[in-house]
Amino acid sequence: LVPHNDQMERVPVKAETSVRGTANNPSMKTAIDRRLSVRQATLSLLCGAAAGGVAKTTIAPLDRTKILFQTSKLEFSAKNAVGLLGKMYREDGLRSWWRGNSAMMARVLPYAAVQFMAHEQFKQLFQNDRSGRPVSTPALRFLAGSLAGVTATAITYPLDFLRARMAVGPRHHYKDLLRTLWHVKNYEGWMKLYRGFIPTVLGVAPYAGISFFTYESLKKLTADENNGREPNTIERLAFGAFAGLCGQSASYPLDVVRRRMQTDTVIGGDVHYKTMRSTAFHIFSTEGIRKGLYKALMMNWVKGPIAVGISFTVYDMTKKMLGRLWTD
């Protein structure tokens, strides 16, 4: 049986009416937008956690070595760094290179998840117009990255504090995350967990802002010059590495101040490391700029770009992959 022409013409009219009704229904549109927003936030959280975990585990030995230099009077050099890694291996085995990594993962997974999710949300908040286009102005790209870093830091800072103690302190007091938390709580109090928070935030804001701004700007520049083509994996790694190099170089002195304040009890610097100002002044007056405030920066130039490059690349690739699976 062949339908009558009138019947055939009515079908698209009904479909059109149905679609038009959905589009003109504010409550239905709001519900759809809310579901999409929750899905995007969940996707950003999962991909951010994966990105942070892979990146930080890769450079954990270098990170612990850097912290030991930052919190001691040992002069930094490539030879001393290799010697320190060798000493850790001889005394406690290969696992010692990843000592404190459990606390690192406990902090990095939620930190990276919140940071990437917050960055996506701030980009939407700072969209240029009502059409929903993402952030494209340099100032707003920097602001979105800065606020994302500050948000993640505020939520996860105590875990960063515990991780620093585990990396520097004696093993019998700081063997694992729970034992470290118990020791700090009983002997120094809960407020100690936020010691060094101010210099951390002051350092994170420009670091995250510059990192996200540089990476997003390089991706946009590549797309603009190649008719919308997305960067490949190698380009993403290179963009992320350059972004990390710029961000960490700008905020590094505050990272040194933060580590000294976090580990003051362990390294015996209570008198000098009470406040951010006194800590920075003591480091500057006793060790100088290059050997104090920028101590072990070269190691950060090695591990930082690697970590940031891996982090941005893993985030973009897993988001693309999971996005396709979720859509399917």
CSV table of C-alpha atoms in Angstrom, one decimal:
chain,number,residue,atom,x,y,z
A,1,LEU,CA,0.0,0.0,0.0
A,2,VAL,CA,1.3,3.4,-0.9
A,3,PRO,CA,0.4,6.3,1.4
A,4,HIS,CA,-1.6,9.1,0.0
A,5,ASN,CA,0.4,12.2,-0.8
A,6,ASP,CA,-1.4,14.2,1.9
A,7,GLN,CA,-0.3,11.6,4.5
A,8,MET,CA,3.3,11.8,3.3
A,9,GLU,CA,3.3,15.5,3.7
A,10,ARG,CA,1.9,15.5,7.2
A,11,VAL,CA,4.8,13.4,8.6
A,12,PRO,CA,7.5,16.1,8.5
A,13,VAL,CA,5.0,18.6,9.7
A,14,LYS,CA,4.4,16.6,12.9
A,15,ALA,CA,8.1,16.1,13.4
A,16,GLU,CA,8.8,19.8,12.8
A,17,THR,CA,6.0,20.6,15.3
A,18,SER,CA,7.5,18.3,17.9
A,19,VAL,CA,11.0,19.7,17.5
A,20,ARG,CA,9.7,23.2,17.6
A,21,GLY,CA,7.7,22.4,20.7
A,22,THR,CA,10.8,21.1,22.4
A,23,ALA,CA,12.8,24.1,21.5
A,24,ASN,CA,10.1,26.5,22.6
A,25,ASN,CA,9.6,24.7,25.9
A,26,PRO,CA,11.8,26.5,28.5
A,27,SER,CA,11.6,23.8,31.2
A,28,MET,CA,12.5,21.0,28.8
A,29,LYS,CA,15.4,23.0,27.4
A,30,THR,CA,16.6,23.8,30.9
A,31,ALA,CA,16.5,20.1,31.8
A,32,ILE,CA,18.5,19.1,28.7
A,33,ASP,CA,21.1,21.9,29.3
A,34,ARG,CA,21.4,20.7,33.0
A,35,ARG,CA,22.0,17.1,31.9
A,36,LEU,CA,24.6,18.2,29.4
A,37,SER,CA,26.3,20.4,32.0
A,38,VAL,CA,26.5,17.5,34.5
A,39,ARG,CA,27.8,15.2,31.8
A,40,GLN,CA,30.5,17.7,30.8
A,41,ALA,CA,31.5,18.3,34.5
A,42,THR,CA,31.7,14.6,35.2
A,43,LEU,CA,33.8,14.1,32.0
A,44,SER,CA,36.1,16.9,33.0
A,45,LEU,CA,36.6,15.4,36.5
A,46,LEU,CA,37.4,11.9,35.3
A,47,CYS,CA,39.8,13.1,32.6
A,48,GLY,CA,41.4,15.6,34.9
A,49,ALA,CA,42.1,12.9,37.5
A,50,ALA,CA,43.6,10.6,34.9
A,51,ALA,CA,45.8,13.4,33.5
A,52,GLY,CA,47.1,14.4,36.9
A,53,GLY,CA,47.8,10.8,38.0
A,54,VAL,CA,49.8,9.9,34.9
A,55,ALA,CA,51.8,13.1,34.9
A,56,LYS,CA,52.8,13.2,38.6
A,57,THR,CA,53.6,9.5,38.8
A,58,THR,CA,55.9,9.9,35.8
A,59,ILE,CA,58.0,12.7,37.5
A,60,ALA,CA,57.6,11.7,41.1
A,61,PRO,CA,61.3,10.8,41.6
A,62,LEU,CA,62.4,14.2,40.3
A,63,ASP,CA,59.8,15.9,42.4
A,64,ARG,CA,60.9,14.3,45.6
A,65,THR,CA,64.5,15.2,44.8
A,66,LYS,CA,63.5,18.8,44.1
A,67,ILE,CA,61.7,19.0,47.5
A,68,LEU,CA,64.8,17.7,49.3
A,69,PHE,CA,66.9,20.4,47.7
A,70,GLN,CA,64.4,23.1,48.4
A,71,THR,CA,64.2,22.2,52.1
A,72,SER,CA,67.9,21.7,52.8
A,73,LYS,CA,71.2,23.7,52.5
A,74,LEU,CA,72.6,21.2,50.0
A,75,GLU,CA,73.7,23.2,46.9
A,76,PHE,CA,71.9,22.1,43.8
A,77,SER,CA,73.7,20.7,40.8
A,78,ALA,CA,73.0,17.9,38.3
A,79,LYS,CA,75.8,15.9,40.0
A,80,ASN,CA,74.3,16.3,43.4
A,81,ALA,CA,70.8,15.5,42.1
A,82,VAL,CA,72.0,12.2,40.6
A,83,GLY,CA,73.9,11.5,43.8
A,84,LEU,CA,70.8,12.1,45.9
A,85,LEU,CA,68.8,9.8,43.8
A,86,GLY,CA,71.6,7.2,44.1
A,87,LYS,CA,71.7,7.6,47.9
A,88,MET,CA,67.9,7.1,48.2
A,89,TYR,CA,68.2,4.0,46.1
A,90,ARG,CA,71.0,2.5,48.2
A,91,GLU,CA,69.4,3.2,51.5
A,92,ASP,CA,65.7,2.4,50.9
A,93,GLY,CA,65.6,0.8,47.4
A,94,LEU,CA,63.8,1.9,44.2
A,95,ARG,CA,60.5,2.4,46.0
A,96,SER,CA,62.1,5.3,47.9
A,97,TRP,CA,62.0,7.4,44.7
A,98,TRP,CA,58.2,7.2,44.9
A,99,ARG,CA,58.0,7.8,48.7
A,100,GLY,CA,55.2,10.1,49.4
A,101,ASN,CA,53.5,9.3,46.1
A,102,SER,CA,50.5,7.9,47.9
A,103,ALA,CA,49.9,11.3,49.5
A,104,MET,CA,50.7,12.8,46.1
A,105,MET,CA,48.0,10.8,44.4
A,106,ALA,CA,45.6,11.5,47.2
A,107,ARG,CA,46.1,15.1,46.5
A,108,VAL,CA,46.8,15.2,42.7
A,109,LEU,CA,43.8,13.1,41.6
A,110,PRO,CA,41.2,15.4,43.2
A,111,TYR,CA,43.4,18.5,42.5
A,112,ALA,CA,43.7,17.8,38.8
A,113,ALA,CA,40.1,16.7,38.6
A,114,VAL,CA,38.8,19.9,40.3
A,115,GLN,CA,41.2,22.1,38.4
A,116,PHE,CA,40.2,20.9,34.9
A,117,MET,CA,36.5,20.8,35.8
A,118,ALA,CA,36.7,24.3,37.3
A,119,HIS,CA,38.6,25.6,34.2
A,120,GLU,CA,35.8,24.3,31.9
A,121,GLN,CA,33.2,25.9,34.1
A,122,PHE,CA,35.0,29.3,34.3
A,123,LYS,CA,35.4,29.2,30.5
A,124,GLN,CA,31.6,28.8,30.2
A,125,LEU,CA,31.1,31.5,32.8
A,126,PHE,CA,33.3,33.9,30.9
A,127,GLN,CA,32.0,33.2,27.5
A,128,ASN,CA,32.1,36.1,25.1
A,129,ASP,CA,28.5,36.3,24.2
A,130,ARG,CA,25.1,34.6,24.6
A,131,SER,CA,25.8,32.2,21.7
A,132,GLY,CA,27.9,30.1,24.0
A,133,ARG,CA,31.3,30.5,22.3
A,134,PRO,CA,34.2,29.6,24.6
A,135,VAL,CA,36.7,32.1,26.0
A,136,SER,CA,38.8,33.6,23.2
A,137,THR,CA,40.3,36.8,24.7
A,138,PRO,CA,43.7,36.5,26.3
A,139,ALA,CA,42.7,38.1,29.6
A,140,LEU,CA,39.8,35.8,30.2
A,141,ARG,CA,41.8,32.7,29.3
A,142,PHE,CA,44.4,33.7,31.9
A,143,LEU,CA,41.6,34.5,34.5
A,144,ALA,CA,39.9,31.2,33.9
A,145,GLY,CA,43.1,29.3,34.5
A,146,SER,CA,44.1,31.3,37.6
A,147,LEU,CA,40.7,30.8,39.2
A,148,ALA,CA,40.7,27.1,38.4
A,149,GLY,CA,44.1,26.7,40.1
A,150,VAL,CA,43.1,28.6,43.2
A,151,THR,CA,39.8,26.6,43.5
A,152,ALA,CA,41.7,23.3,43.3
A,153,THR,CA,44.3,24.5,45.8
A,154,ALA,CA,41.9,25.6,48.4
A,155,ILE,CA,40.2,22.2,48.3
A,156,THR,CA,43.2,20.0,48.4
A,157,TYR,CA,45.9,21.9,50.2
A,158,PRO,CA,46.2,19.8,53.3
A,159,LEU,CA,47.1,16.8,51.2
A,160,ASP,CA,49.9,18.8,49.6
A,161,PHE,CA,51.2,19.7,53.1
A,162,LEU,CA,51.2,16.0,54.2
A,163,ARG,CA,53.0,15.0,51.0
A,164,ALA,CA,55.8,17.5,51.7
A,165,ARG,CA,56.2,16.2,55.2
A,166,MET,CA,56.4,12.6,54.0
A,167,ALA,CA,59.0,13.5,51.4
A,168,VAL,CA,61.3,15.3,53.9
A,169,GLY,CA,60.5,13.9,57.4
A,170,PRO,CA,61.9,10.9,59.3
A,171,ARG,CA,60.3,7.6,58.1
A,172,HIS,CA,59.1,6.5,61.6
A,173,HIS,CA,56.9,9.6,61.9
A,174,TYR,CA,55.9,10.1,58.3
A,175,LYS,CA,55.7,6.6,56.9
A,176,ASP,CA,52.3,6.8,55.3
A,177,LEU,CA,49.5,9.3,54.8
A,178,LEU,CA,47.4,8.4,57.9
A,179,ARG,CA,50.4,8.2,60.2
A,180,THR,CA,51.6,11.6,59.0
A,181,LEU,CA,48.2,13.1,59.5
A,182,TRP,CA,48.0,11.6,63.0
A,183,HIS,CA,51.5,13.0,63.9
A,184,VAL,CA,50.7,16.5,62.7
A,185,LYS,CA,47.3,16.6,64.3
A,186,ASN,CA,48.6,15.4,67.7
A,187,TYR,CA,51.8,17.5,67.9
A,188,GLU,CA,51.1,20.6,65.9
A,189,GLY,CA,47.3,20.9,65.5
A,190,TRP,CA,44.8,20.9,62.6
A,191,MET,CA,45.6,24.5,61.6
A,192,LYS,CA,49.2,23.4,60.7
A,193,LEU,CA,47.7,21.6,57.7
A,194,TYR,CA,47.1,25.0,56.1
A,195,ARG,CA,50.6,26.4,56.9
A,196,GLY,CA,52.1,28.0,53.7
A,197,PHE,CA,48.7,28.3,52.1
A,198,ILE,CA,49.0,32.0,51.2
A,199,PRO,CA,52.3,31.7,49.3
A,200,THR,CA,50.8,28.7,47.6
A,201,VAL,CA,47.8,30.5,46.3
A,202,LEU,CA,49.9,33.5,45.3
A,203,GLY,CA,52.1,31.1,43.3
A,204,VAL,CA,49.3,29.0,41.9
A,205,ALA,CA,47.3,31.9,40.5
A,206,PRO,CA,50.0,33.1,38.0
A,207,TYR,CA,51.2,29.5,37.4
A,208,ALA,CA,47.8,28.1,36.5
A,209,GLY,CA,46.8,31.2,34.7
A,210,ILE,CA,50.0,31.3,32.5
A,211,SER,CA,49.9,27.5,31.9
A,212,PHE,CA,46.2,27.4,30.8
A,213,PHE,CA,46.5,30.7,28.9
A,214,THR,CA,49.7,29.5,27.0
A,215,TYR,CA,48.3,26.1,26.1
A,216,GLU,CA,44.9,27.3,25.1
A,217,SER,CA,46.4,30.2,23.0
A,218,LEU,CA,48.8,27.8,21.2
A,219,LYS,CA,45.9,25.4,20.4
A,220,LYS,CA,43.8,28.3,19.1
A,221,LEU,CA,46.7,29.7,17.0
A,222,THR,CA,47.3,26.2,15.5
A,223,ALA,CA,43.6,25.9,14.6
A,224,ASP,CA,43.4,29.4,13.1
A,225,GLU,CA,46.4,28.8,10.9
A,226,ASN,CA,45.4,25.3,9.8
A,227,ASN,CA,41.7,25.8,8.9
A,228,GLY,CA,40.4,24.5,12.2
A,229,ARG,CA,42.7,21.5,12.4
A,230,GLU,CA,43.3,20.3,16.0
A,231,PRO,CA,46.9,19.8,17.2
A,232,ASN,CA,48.2,16.3,17.1
A,233,THR,CA,49.7,14.5,20.1
A,234,ILE,CA,53.2,15.7,19.6
A,235,GLU,CA,52.0,19.3,19.2
A,236,ARG,CA,49.9,19.0,22.4
A,237,LEU,CA,52.9,17.7,24.3
A,238,ALA,CA,55.1,20.5,23.0
A,239,PHE,CA,52.5,23.2,23.8
A,240,GLY,CA,52.0,21.8,27.3
A,241,ALA,CA,55.7,21.6,28.0
A,242,PHE,CA,56.2,25.2,26.9
A,243,ALA,CA,53.2,26.3,29.0
A,244,GLY,CA,54.6,24.5,32.1
A,245,LEU,CA,58.0,26.1,31.5
A,246,CYS,CA,56.5,29.6,31.4
A,247,GLY,CA,54.2,29.1,34.4
A,248,GLN,CA,56.7,27.5,36.8
A,249,SER,CA,59.5,29.9,36.0
A,250,ALA,CA,57.1,32.8,37.0
A,251,SER,CA,56.0,31.3,40.3
A,252,TYR,CA,59.0,29.3,41.5
A,253,PRO,CA,60.2,31.5,44.4
A,254,LEU,CA,56.8,31.2,46.1
A,255,ASP,CA,57.1,27.4,45.7
A,256,VAL,CA,60.4,27.4,47.6
A,257,VAL,CA,58.8,29.6,50.4
A,258,ARG,CA,55.8,27.3,50.6
A,259,ARG,CA,58.0,24.2,51.0
A,260,ARG,CA,60.1,25.8,53.8
A,261,MET,CA,57.0,26.8,55.7
A,262,GLN,CA,55.4,23.3,55.3
A,263,THR,CA,58.5,21.5,56.6
A,264,ASP,CA,59.7,24.0,59.2
A,265,THR,CA,59.3,21.6,62.1
A,266,VAL,CA,61.2,18.9,60.3
A,267,ILE,CA,64.2,21.0,59.2
A,268,GLY,CA,64.4,23.1,62.5
A,269,GLY,CA,63.5,26.5,61.1
A,270,ASP,CA,60.7,27.5,63.4
A,271,VAL,CA,62.1,31.0,64.2
A,272,HIS,CA,62.7,32.0,60.6
A,273,TYR,CA,59.7,30.3,58.9
A,274,LYS,CA,56.8,31.7,60.8
A,275,THR,CA,55.3,33.9,58.0
A,276,MET,CA,55.7,34.1,54.3
A,277,ARG,CA,57.5,37.5,54.6
A,278,SER,CA,60.0,36.2,57.2
A,279,THR,CA,60.6,33.0,55.3
A,280,ALA,CA,61.3,34.8,52.0
A,281,PHE,CA,63.6,37.3,53.7
A,282,HIS,CA,65.5,34.6,55.5
A,283,ILE,CA,66.1,32.6,52.3
A,284,PHE,CA,67.1,35.7,50.4
A,285,SER,CA,69.5,37.0,53.1
A,286,THR,CA,71.2,33.7,53.9
A,287,GLU,CA,71.1,31.9,50.5
A,288,GLY,CA,70.5,34.6,47.9
A,289,ILE,CA,68.3,34.6,44.8
A,290,ARG,CA,69.9,31.9,42.6
A,291,LYS,CA,70.9,29.5,45.3
A,292,GLY,CA,67.9,30.2,47.5
A,293,LEU,CA,64.7,31.5,46.0
A,294,TYR,CA,65.4,29.8,42.6
A,295,LYS,CA,67.2,26.8,44.1
A,296,ALA,CA,66.7,23.6,42.0
A,297,LEU,CA,64.9,25.6,39.3
A,298,MET,CA,66.8,23.6,36.7
A,299,MET,CA,65.2,20.4,38.0
A,300,ASN,CA,61.8,22.1,37.7
A,301,TRP,CA,62.7,23.0,34.1
A,302,VAL,CA,63.2,19.3,33.5
A,303,LYS,CA,60.2,17.8,35.4
A,304,GLY,CA,57.8,20.7,35.0
A,305,PRO,CA,57.4,20.8,31.2
A,306,ILE,CA,57.2,16.9,31.2
A,307,ALA,CA,54.5,16.9,33.8
A,308,VAL,CA,52.4,19.7,32.3
A,309,GLY,CA,52.8,18.4,28.7
A,310,ILE,CA,51.7,14.9,29.7
A,311,SER,CA,48.8,16.4,31.8
A,312,PHE,CA,47.3,18.6,29.1
A,313,THR,CA,47.8,15.9,26.5
A,314,VAL,CA,46.3,13.1,28.5
A,315,TYR,CA,43.3,15.3,29.5
A,316,ASP,CA,42.6,16.3,25.9
A,317,MET,CA,42.9,12.7,24.5
A,318,THR,CA,40.9,11.0,27.2
A,319,LYS,CA,38.2,13.6,27.0
A,320,LYS,CA,37.9,13.1,23.3
A,321,MET,CA,37.9,9.3,23.7
A,322,LEU,CA,35.4,9.2,26.6
A,323,GLY,CA,33.3,11.8,24.9
A,324,ARG,CA,32.9,9.5,21.9
A,325,LEU,CA,32.1,6.5,24.0
A,326,TRP,CA,29.6,8.5,26.0
A,327,THR,CA,27.9,9.8,22.9
A,328,ASP,CA,27.8,6.3,21.4
